[in-house]
CSV table of C-alpha atoms in Angstrom, one decimal:
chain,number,residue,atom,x,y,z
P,241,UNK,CA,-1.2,-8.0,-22.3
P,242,UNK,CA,-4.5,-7.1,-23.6
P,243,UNK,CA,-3.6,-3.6,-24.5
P,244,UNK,CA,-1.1,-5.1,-26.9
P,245,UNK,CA,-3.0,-8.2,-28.1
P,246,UNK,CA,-5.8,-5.3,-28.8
P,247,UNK,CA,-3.3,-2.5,-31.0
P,248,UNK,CA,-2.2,-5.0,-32.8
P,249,UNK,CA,-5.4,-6.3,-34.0
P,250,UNK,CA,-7.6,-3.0,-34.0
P,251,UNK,CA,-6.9,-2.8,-37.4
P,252,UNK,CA,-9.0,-5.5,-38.5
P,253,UNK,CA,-11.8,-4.9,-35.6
P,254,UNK,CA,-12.1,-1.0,-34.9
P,255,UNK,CA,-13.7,-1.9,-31.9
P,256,UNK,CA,-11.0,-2.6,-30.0
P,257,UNK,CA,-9.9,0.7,-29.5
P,258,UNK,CA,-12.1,1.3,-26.6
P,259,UNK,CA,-9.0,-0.8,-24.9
P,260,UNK,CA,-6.7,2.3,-25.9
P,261,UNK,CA,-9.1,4.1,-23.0
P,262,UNK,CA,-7.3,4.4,-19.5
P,263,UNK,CA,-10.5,4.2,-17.6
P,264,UNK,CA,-12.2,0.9,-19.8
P,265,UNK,CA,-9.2,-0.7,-18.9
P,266,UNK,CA,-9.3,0.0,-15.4
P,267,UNK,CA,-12.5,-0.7,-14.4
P,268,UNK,CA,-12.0,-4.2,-16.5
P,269,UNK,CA,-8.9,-4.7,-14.2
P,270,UNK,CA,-11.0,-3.9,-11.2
P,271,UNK,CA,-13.6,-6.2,-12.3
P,272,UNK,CA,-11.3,-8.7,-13.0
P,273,UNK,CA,-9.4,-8.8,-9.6
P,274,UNK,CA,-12.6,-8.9,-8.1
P,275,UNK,CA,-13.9,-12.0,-10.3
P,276,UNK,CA,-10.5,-13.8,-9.1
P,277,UNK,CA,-11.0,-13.3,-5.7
P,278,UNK,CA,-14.2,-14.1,-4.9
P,279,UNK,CA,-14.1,-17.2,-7.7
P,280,UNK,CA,-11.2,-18.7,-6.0
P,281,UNK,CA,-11.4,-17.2,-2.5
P,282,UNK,CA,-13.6,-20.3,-0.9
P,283,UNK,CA,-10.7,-22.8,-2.8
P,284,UNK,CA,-7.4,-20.7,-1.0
P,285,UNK,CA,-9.5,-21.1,2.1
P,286,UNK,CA,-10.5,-24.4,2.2
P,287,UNK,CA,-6.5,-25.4,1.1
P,288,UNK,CA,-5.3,-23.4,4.0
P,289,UNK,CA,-7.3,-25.2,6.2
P,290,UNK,CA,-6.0,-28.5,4.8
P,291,UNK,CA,-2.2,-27.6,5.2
P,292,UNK,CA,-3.7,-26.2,8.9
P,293,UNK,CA,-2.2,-22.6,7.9
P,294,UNK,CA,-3.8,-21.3,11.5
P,295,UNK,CA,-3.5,-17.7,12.7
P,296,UNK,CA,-1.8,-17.8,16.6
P,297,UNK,CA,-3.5,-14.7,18.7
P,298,UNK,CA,-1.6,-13.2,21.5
P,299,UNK,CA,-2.1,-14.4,24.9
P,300,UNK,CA,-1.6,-10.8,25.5
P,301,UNK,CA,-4.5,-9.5,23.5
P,302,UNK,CA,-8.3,-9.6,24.3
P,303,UNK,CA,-9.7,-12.1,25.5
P,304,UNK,CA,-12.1,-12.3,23.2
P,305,UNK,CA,-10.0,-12.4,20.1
P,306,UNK,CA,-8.7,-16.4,21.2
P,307,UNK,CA,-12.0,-17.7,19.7
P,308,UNK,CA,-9.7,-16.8,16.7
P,309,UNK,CA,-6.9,-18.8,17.1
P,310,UNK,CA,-6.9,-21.3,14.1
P,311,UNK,CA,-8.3,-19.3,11.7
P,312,UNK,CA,-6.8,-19.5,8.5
P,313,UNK,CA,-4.6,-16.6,7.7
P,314,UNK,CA,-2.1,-15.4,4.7
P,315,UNK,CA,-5.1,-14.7,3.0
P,316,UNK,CA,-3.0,-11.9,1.8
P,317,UNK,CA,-1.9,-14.3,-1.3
P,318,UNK,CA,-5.2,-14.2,-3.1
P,319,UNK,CA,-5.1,-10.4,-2.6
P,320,UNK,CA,-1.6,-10.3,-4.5
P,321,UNK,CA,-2.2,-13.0,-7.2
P,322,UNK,CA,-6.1,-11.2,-7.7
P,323,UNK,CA,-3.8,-7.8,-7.9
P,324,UNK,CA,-1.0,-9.2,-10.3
P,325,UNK,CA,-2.8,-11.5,-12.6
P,326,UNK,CA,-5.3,-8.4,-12.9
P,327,UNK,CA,-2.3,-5.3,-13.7
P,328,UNK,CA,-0.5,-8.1,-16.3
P,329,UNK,CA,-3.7,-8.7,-17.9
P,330,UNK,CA,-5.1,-4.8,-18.4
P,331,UNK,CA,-2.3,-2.4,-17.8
P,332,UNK,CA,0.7,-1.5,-20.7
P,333,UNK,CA,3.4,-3.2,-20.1
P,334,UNK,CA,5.9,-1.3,-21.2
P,335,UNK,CA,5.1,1.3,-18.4
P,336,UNK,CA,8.5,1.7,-16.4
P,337,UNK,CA,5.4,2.6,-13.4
P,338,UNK,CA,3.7,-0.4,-13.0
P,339,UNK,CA,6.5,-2.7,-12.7
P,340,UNK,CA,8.6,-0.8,-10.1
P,341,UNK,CA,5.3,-0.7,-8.3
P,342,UNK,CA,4.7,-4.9,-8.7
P,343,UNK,CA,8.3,-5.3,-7.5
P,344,UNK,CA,7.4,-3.7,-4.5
P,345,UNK,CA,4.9,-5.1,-3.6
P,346,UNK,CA,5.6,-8.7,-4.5
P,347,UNK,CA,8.6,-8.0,-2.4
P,348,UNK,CA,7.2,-7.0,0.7
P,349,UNK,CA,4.4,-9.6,0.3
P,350,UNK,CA,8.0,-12.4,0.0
P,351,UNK,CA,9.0,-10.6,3.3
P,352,UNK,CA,5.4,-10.8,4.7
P,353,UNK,CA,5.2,-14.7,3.6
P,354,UNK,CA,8.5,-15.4,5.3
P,355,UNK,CA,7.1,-13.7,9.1
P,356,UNK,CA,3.6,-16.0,8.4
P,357,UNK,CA,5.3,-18.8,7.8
P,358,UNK,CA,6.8,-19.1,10.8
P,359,UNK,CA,4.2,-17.9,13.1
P,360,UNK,CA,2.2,-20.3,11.6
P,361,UNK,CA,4.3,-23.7,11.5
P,362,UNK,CA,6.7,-22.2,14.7
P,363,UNK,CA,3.6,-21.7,16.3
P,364,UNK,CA,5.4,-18.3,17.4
P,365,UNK,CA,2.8,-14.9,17.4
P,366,UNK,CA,6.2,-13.4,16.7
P,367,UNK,CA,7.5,-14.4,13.4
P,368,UNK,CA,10.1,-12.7,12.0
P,369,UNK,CA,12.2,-10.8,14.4
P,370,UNK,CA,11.5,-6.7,14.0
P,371,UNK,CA,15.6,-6.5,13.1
P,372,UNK,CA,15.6,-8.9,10.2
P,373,UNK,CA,12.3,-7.5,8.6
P,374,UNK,CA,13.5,-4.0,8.8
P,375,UNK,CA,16.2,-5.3,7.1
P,376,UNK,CA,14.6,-6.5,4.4
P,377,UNK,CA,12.4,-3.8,3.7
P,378,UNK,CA,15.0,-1.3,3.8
P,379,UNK,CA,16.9,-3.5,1.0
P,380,UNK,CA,13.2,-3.2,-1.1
P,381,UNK,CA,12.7,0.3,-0.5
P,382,UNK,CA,16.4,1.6,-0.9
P,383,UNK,CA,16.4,-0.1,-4.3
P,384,UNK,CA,12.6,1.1,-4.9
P,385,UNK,CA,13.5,5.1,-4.1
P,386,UNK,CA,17.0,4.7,-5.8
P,387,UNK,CA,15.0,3.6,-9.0
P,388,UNK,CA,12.6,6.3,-9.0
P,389,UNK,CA,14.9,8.9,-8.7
P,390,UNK,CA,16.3,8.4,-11.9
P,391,UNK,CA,13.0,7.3,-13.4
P,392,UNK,CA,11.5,11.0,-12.7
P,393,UNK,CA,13.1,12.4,-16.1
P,394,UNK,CA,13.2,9.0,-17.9
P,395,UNK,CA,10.2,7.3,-19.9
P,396,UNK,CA,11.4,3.3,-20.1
P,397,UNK,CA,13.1,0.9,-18.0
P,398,UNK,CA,15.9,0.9,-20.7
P,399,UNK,CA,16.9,5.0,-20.6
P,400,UNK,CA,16.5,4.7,-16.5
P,401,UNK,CA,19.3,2.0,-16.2
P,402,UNK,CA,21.5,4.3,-19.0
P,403,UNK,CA,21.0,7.3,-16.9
P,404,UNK,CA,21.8,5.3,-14.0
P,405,UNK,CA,25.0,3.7,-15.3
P,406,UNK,CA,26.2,7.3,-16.7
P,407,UNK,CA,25.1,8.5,-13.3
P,408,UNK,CA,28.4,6.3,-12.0
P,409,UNK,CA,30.7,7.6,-14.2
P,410,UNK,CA,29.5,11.3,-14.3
P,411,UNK,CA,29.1,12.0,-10.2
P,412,UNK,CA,26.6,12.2,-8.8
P,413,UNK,CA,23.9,15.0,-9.4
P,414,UNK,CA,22.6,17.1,-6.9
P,415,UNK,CA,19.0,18.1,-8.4
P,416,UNK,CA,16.2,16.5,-10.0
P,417,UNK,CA,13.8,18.1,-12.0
P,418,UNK,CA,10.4,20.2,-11.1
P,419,UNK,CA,8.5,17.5,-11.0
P,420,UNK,CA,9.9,15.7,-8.4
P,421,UNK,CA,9.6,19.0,-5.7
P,422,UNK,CA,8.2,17.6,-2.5
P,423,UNK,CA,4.7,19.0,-3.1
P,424,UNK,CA,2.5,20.6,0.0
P,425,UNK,CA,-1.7,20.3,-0.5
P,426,UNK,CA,-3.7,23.1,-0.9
P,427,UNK,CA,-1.6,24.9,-1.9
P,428,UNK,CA,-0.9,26.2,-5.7
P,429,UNK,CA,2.7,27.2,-5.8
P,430,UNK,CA,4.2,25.9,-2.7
P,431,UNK,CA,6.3,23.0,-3.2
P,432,UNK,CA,9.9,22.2,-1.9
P,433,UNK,CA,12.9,20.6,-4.1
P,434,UNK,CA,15.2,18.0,-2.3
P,435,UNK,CA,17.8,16.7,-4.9
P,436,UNK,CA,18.1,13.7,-5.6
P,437,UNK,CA,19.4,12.4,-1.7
P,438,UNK,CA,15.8,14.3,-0.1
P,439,UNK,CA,14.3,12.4,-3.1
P,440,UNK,CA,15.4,9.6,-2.1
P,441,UNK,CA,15.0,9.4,1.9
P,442,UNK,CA,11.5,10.6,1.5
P,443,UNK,CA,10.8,8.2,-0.7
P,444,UNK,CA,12.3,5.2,1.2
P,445,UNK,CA,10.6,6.5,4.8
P,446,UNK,CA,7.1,6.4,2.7
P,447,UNK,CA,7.4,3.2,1.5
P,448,UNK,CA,8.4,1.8,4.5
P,449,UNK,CA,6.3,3.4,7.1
P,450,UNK,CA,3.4,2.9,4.7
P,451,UNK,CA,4.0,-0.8,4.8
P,452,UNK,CA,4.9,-1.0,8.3
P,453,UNK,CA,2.1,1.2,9.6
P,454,UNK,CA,-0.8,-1.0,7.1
P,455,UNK,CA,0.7,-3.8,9.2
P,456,UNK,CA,0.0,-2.7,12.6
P,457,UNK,CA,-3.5,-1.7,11.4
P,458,UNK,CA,-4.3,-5.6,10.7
P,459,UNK,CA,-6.0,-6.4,14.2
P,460,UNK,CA,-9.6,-6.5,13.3
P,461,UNK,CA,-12.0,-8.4,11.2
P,462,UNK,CA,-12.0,-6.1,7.7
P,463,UNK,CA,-10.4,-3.1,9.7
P,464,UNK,CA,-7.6,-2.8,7.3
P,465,UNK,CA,-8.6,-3.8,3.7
P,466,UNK,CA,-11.5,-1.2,3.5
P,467,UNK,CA,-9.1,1.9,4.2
P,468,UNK,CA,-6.8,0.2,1.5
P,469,UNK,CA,-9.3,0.2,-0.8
P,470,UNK,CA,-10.4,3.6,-0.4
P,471,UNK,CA,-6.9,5.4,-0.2
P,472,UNK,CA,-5.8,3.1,-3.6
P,473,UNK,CA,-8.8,3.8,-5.2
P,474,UNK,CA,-7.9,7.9,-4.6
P,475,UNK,CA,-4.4,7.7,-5.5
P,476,UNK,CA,-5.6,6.1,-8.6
P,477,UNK,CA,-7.4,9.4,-9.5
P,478,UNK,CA,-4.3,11.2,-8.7
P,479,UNK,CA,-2.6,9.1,-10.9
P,480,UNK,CA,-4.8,9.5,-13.7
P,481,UNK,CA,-4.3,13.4,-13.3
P,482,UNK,CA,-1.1,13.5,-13.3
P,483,UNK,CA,-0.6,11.0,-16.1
P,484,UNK,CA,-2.9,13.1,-18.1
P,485,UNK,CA,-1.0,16.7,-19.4
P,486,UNK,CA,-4.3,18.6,-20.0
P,487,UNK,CA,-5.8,17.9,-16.7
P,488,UNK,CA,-2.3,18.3,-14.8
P,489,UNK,CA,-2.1,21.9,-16.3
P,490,UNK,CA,-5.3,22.7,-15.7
P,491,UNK,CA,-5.3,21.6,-11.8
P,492,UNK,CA,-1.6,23.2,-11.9
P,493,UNK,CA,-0.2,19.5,-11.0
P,494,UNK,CA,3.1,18.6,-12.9
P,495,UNK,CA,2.7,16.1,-15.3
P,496,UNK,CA,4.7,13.2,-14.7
P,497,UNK,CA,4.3,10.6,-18.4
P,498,UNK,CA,3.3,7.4,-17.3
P,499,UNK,CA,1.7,8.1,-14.0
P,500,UNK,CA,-1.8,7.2,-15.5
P,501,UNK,CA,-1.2,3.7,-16.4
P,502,UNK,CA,-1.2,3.6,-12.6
P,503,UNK,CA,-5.1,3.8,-12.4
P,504,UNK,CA,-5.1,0.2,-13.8
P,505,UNK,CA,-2.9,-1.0,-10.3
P,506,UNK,CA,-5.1,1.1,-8.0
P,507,UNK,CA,-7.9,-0.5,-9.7
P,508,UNK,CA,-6.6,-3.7,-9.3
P,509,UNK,CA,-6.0,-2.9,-6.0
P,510,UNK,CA,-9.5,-2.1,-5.3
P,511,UNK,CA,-10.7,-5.0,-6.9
P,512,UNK,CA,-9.0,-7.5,-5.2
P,513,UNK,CA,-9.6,-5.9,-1.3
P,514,UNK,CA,-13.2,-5.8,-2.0
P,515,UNK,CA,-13.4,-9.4,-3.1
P,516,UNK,CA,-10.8,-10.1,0.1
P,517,UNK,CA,-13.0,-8.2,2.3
P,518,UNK,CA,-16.3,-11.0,1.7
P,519,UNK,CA,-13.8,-13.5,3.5
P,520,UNK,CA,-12.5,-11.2,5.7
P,521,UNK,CA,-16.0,-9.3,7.1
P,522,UNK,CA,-16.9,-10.3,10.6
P,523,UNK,CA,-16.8,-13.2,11.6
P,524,UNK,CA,-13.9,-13.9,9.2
P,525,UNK,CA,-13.1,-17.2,7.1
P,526,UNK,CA,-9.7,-15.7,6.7
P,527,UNK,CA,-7.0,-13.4,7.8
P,528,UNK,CA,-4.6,-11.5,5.4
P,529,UNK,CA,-1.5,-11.8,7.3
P,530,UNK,CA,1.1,-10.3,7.0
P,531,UNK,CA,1.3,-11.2,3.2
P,532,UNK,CA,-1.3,-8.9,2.9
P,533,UNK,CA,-0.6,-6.1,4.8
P,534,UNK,CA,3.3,-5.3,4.5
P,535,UNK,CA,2.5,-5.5,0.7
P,536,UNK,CA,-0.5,-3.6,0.3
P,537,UNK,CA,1.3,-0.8,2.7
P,538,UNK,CA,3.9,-0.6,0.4
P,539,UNK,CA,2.4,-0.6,-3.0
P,540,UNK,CA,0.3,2.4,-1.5
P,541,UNK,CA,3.8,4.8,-0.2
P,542,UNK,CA,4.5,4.0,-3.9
P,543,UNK,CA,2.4,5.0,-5.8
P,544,UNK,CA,1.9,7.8,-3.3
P,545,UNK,CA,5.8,9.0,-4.5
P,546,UNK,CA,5.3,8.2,-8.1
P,547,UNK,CA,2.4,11.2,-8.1
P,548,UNK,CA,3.8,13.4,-5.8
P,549,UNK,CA,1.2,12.8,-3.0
P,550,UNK,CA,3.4,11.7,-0.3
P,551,UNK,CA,1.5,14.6,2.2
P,552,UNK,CA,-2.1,13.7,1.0
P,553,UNK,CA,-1.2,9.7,1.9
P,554,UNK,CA,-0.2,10.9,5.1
P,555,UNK,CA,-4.0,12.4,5.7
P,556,UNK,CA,-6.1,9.8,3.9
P,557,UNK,CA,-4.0,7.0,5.6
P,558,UNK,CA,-4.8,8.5,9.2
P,559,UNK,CA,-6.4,6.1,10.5
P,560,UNK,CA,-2.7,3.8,9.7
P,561,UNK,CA,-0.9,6.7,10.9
P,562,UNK,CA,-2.9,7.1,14.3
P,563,UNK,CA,-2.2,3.2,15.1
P,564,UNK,CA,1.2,3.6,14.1
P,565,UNK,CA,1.7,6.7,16.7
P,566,UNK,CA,-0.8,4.8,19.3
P,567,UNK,CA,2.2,1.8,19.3
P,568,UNK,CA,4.9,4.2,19.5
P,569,UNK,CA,3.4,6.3,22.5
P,570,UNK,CA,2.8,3.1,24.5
P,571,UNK,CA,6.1,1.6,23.9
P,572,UNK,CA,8.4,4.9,24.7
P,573,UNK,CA,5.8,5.5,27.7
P,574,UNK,CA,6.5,2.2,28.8
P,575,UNK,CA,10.2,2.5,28.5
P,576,UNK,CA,10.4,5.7,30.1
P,577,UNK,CA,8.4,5.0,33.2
P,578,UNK,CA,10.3,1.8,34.0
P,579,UNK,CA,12.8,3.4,33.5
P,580,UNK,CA,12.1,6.4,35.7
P,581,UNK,CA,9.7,4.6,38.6
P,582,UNK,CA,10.7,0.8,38.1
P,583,UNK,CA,7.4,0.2,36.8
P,584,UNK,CA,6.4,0.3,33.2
P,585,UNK,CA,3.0,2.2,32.7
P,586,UNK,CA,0.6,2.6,29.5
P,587,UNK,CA,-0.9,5.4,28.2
P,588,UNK,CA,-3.6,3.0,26.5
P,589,UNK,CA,-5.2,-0.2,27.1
P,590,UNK,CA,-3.4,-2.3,24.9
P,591,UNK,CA,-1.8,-0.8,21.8
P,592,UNK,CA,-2.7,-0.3,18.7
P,593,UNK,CA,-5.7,1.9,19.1
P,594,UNK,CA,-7.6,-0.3,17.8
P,595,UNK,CA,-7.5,-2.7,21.0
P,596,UNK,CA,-7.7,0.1,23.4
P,597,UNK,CA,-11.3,1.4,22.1
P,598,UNK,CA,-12.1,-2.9,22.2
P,599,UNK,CA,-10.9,-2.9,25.6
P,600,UNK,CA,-12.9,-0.1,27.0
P,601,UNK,CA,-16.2,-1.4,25.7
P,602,UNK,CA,-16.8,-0.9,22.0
P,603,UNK,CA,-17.8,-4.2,19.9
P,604,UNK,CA,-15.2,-5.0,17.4
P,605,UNK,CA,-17.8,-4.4,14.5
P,606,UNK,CA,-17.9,-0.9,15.8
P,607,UNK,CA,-14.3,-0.3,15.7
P,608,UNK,CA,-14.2,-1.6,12.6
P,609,UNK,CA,-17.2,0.4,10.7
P,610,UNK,CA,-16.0,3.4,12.2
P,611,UNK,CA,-12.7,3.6,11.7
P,612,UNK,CA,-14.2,2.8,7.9
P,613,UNK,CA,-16.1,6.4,8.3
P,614,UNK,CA,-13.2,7.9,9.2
P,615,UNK,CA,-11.2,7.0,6.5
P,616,UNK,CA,-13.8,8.2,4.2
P,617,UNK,CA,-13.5,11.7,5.3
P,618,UNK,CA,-10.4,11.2,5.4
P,619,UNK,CA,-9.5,10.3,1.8
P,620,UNK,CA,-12.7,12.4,0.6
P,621,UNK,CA,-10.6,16.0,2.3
P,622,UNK,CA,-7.6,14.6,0.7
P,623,UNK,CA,-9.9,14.6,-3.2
P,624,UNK,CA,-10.9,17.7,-2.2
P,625,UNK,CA,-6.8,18.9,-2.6
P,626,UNK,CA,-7.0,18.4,-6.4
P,627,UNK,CA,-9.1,21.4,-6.7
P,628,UNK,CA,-9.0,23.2,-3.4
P,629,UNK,CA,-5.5,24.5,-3.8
């Protein structure tokens, strides 16, 4: 909005060209989602607490964590309305990019409203069953991959939706161009095409699994947002190189036009989790819920497909990949050996990781700071790929 408001008037006041500047407007949007969230953070909280929005802990879980139970959660809304209030304000508008990557995520965050809403006034730690969520994602990231396949070789929503209807009445093509190869880190020339059908699986397991496997990371006071914020904030540097065509070329990187204006999301993005993560630090005022999680996941797998960095979110997000693996270990485990002796049997304390490491004697603040660290090397090896290749 401001990047229009600004062109249109820069002829009269030169000196609002600095809003033509990429990173100016990012670090505004940043600031800006940050100055939402922590302005109205201690209002959501309070009004949560009024309509008794209460988090329910599993009688399952650690002990310790039932000190919890009534803690407000679906904090996760001030994170999305910090994010979106922040991208509409700073970002160009016209950028086919940024609105495939709002739909997303305000669709997942629907989903994630839907599963809070009922454990919260069902009283049910379940929610929504595992069947009808799956559906719903699928439906999100189907359309989300479909769209993005045909928005690879397109610049605006208009030509995607021609190329799609003339998709229909040509047949459908089997390749997509260069630029969409299924690119491997760290190294220059490898890269693998997968037509449009690869294209599109890839890009529906990312999104999914990304917003599935944020979600199981949510356990811990601040365990998840702090990750989020450091893998958006590097995909948003991998956005702005491959958005820009002189540093693309020059870090052999295709150039994808439009990718950039993604820097202002990430930013956003950033913005917004550190303002969440005042709340959200132990002891927490506030849980994100599943709002929060499911969207943030998959707004990251998509912006992680949009620059070609499905591999490098796969290493900076370890610590959400680990957890992920640590839940489907102890369940098939479990399965098997009941299966097998009549007794299930767990490979961990209590899955996801996170619990197992609480249950064997670490303090949750220590859990929580150090899965933090790892992150950081994480997504600080998976910089490192822009260059190192």
């Amino acid at each position: 909005m401001f990047l229009a408001l600004a062109q249109w008037l820069q002829t009269e006041a030169s000196f609002l060209r600095v809003f033509n500047y990429l990173t100016f407007r990012a670090l505004m949007a940043s600031l800006t989602a940050l100055m939402i969230g922590l302005a109205f953070g201690p209002m959501v909280i309070s009004k949560l607490k009024v309509m008794k929005v209460g988090q329910a802990v599993r009688a399952d879980g650690p002990q310790k964590h039932l000190i919890k139970s009534g803690t407000p959660t679906m904090g996760g809304l001030l994170v999305l309305i910090a994010i979106t209030i922040a991208t509409l304000l700073w970002t160009d508008l016209s950028n086919r990019f940024v609105w495939i990557v709002l739909v997303v995520t305000l669709g997942f965050g629907i989903i994630g409203w839907i599963d809070d809403y009922r454990k919260v006034f069902h009283k049910d730690p379940i929610g929504m069953s595992s069947r009808e969520k799956y559906f719903w994602q699928s439906l999100i990231g189907l359309f989300a991959a479909i769209y993005l396949a045909f928005s690879v070789s397109e610049t605006s929503n208009l030509k995607v939706f021609e190329l799609y209807m003339s998709w229909g009445r040509r047949g459908i093509p089997a390749d997509l161009p260069p630029k969409a190869d299924f690119i491997v880190p760290f190294f220059k020339t490898i890269s693998y095409p997968l037509g449009i059908f690869g294209f599109i699986v890839l890009t529906y397991f990312v999104i999914v699994g990304s917003s599935n496997a944020v979600n199981l990371t949510d356990g811990l006071d601040g365990l998840v947002i702090m990750p989020v914020v450091l893998v958006a904030s590097a995909l948003g540097v991998f956005a702005y190189v491959m958005g820009n065509a002189v540093f693309a070329k020059y870090l052999l990187f295709p150039y994808i036009p439009g990718a950039g204006e993604l820097l202002v999301f990430c930013a956003a993005m950033a913005g917004a989790g550190l303002a969440f993560l005042w709340f959200n630090t132990h002891p927490a005022q506030v849980f994100m819920g599943d709002v929060g999680s499911l969207a943030l996941g998959g707004a990251l797998g998509t912006v992680a497909v949009i620059v070609r960095q499905e591999m490098v979110l796969f290493l900076m997000g370890g610590v959400f990949v680990i957890e992920t693996i640590s839940v489907m270990l102890q369940v098939t485990w479990f399965k098997y050996t009941k299966l097998k002796y009549g007794e299930g049997r767990r490979l961990f304390k209590m899955a996801p990781l996170h619990h197992h490491f609480e249950l064997s004697g670490w303090k949750e603040t220590q859990v929580v700071v150090r899965f933090w660290i790892i992150t950081l090397i994480l997504v600080l090896i998976g910089l490192s790929t822009l260059k190192l290749r």
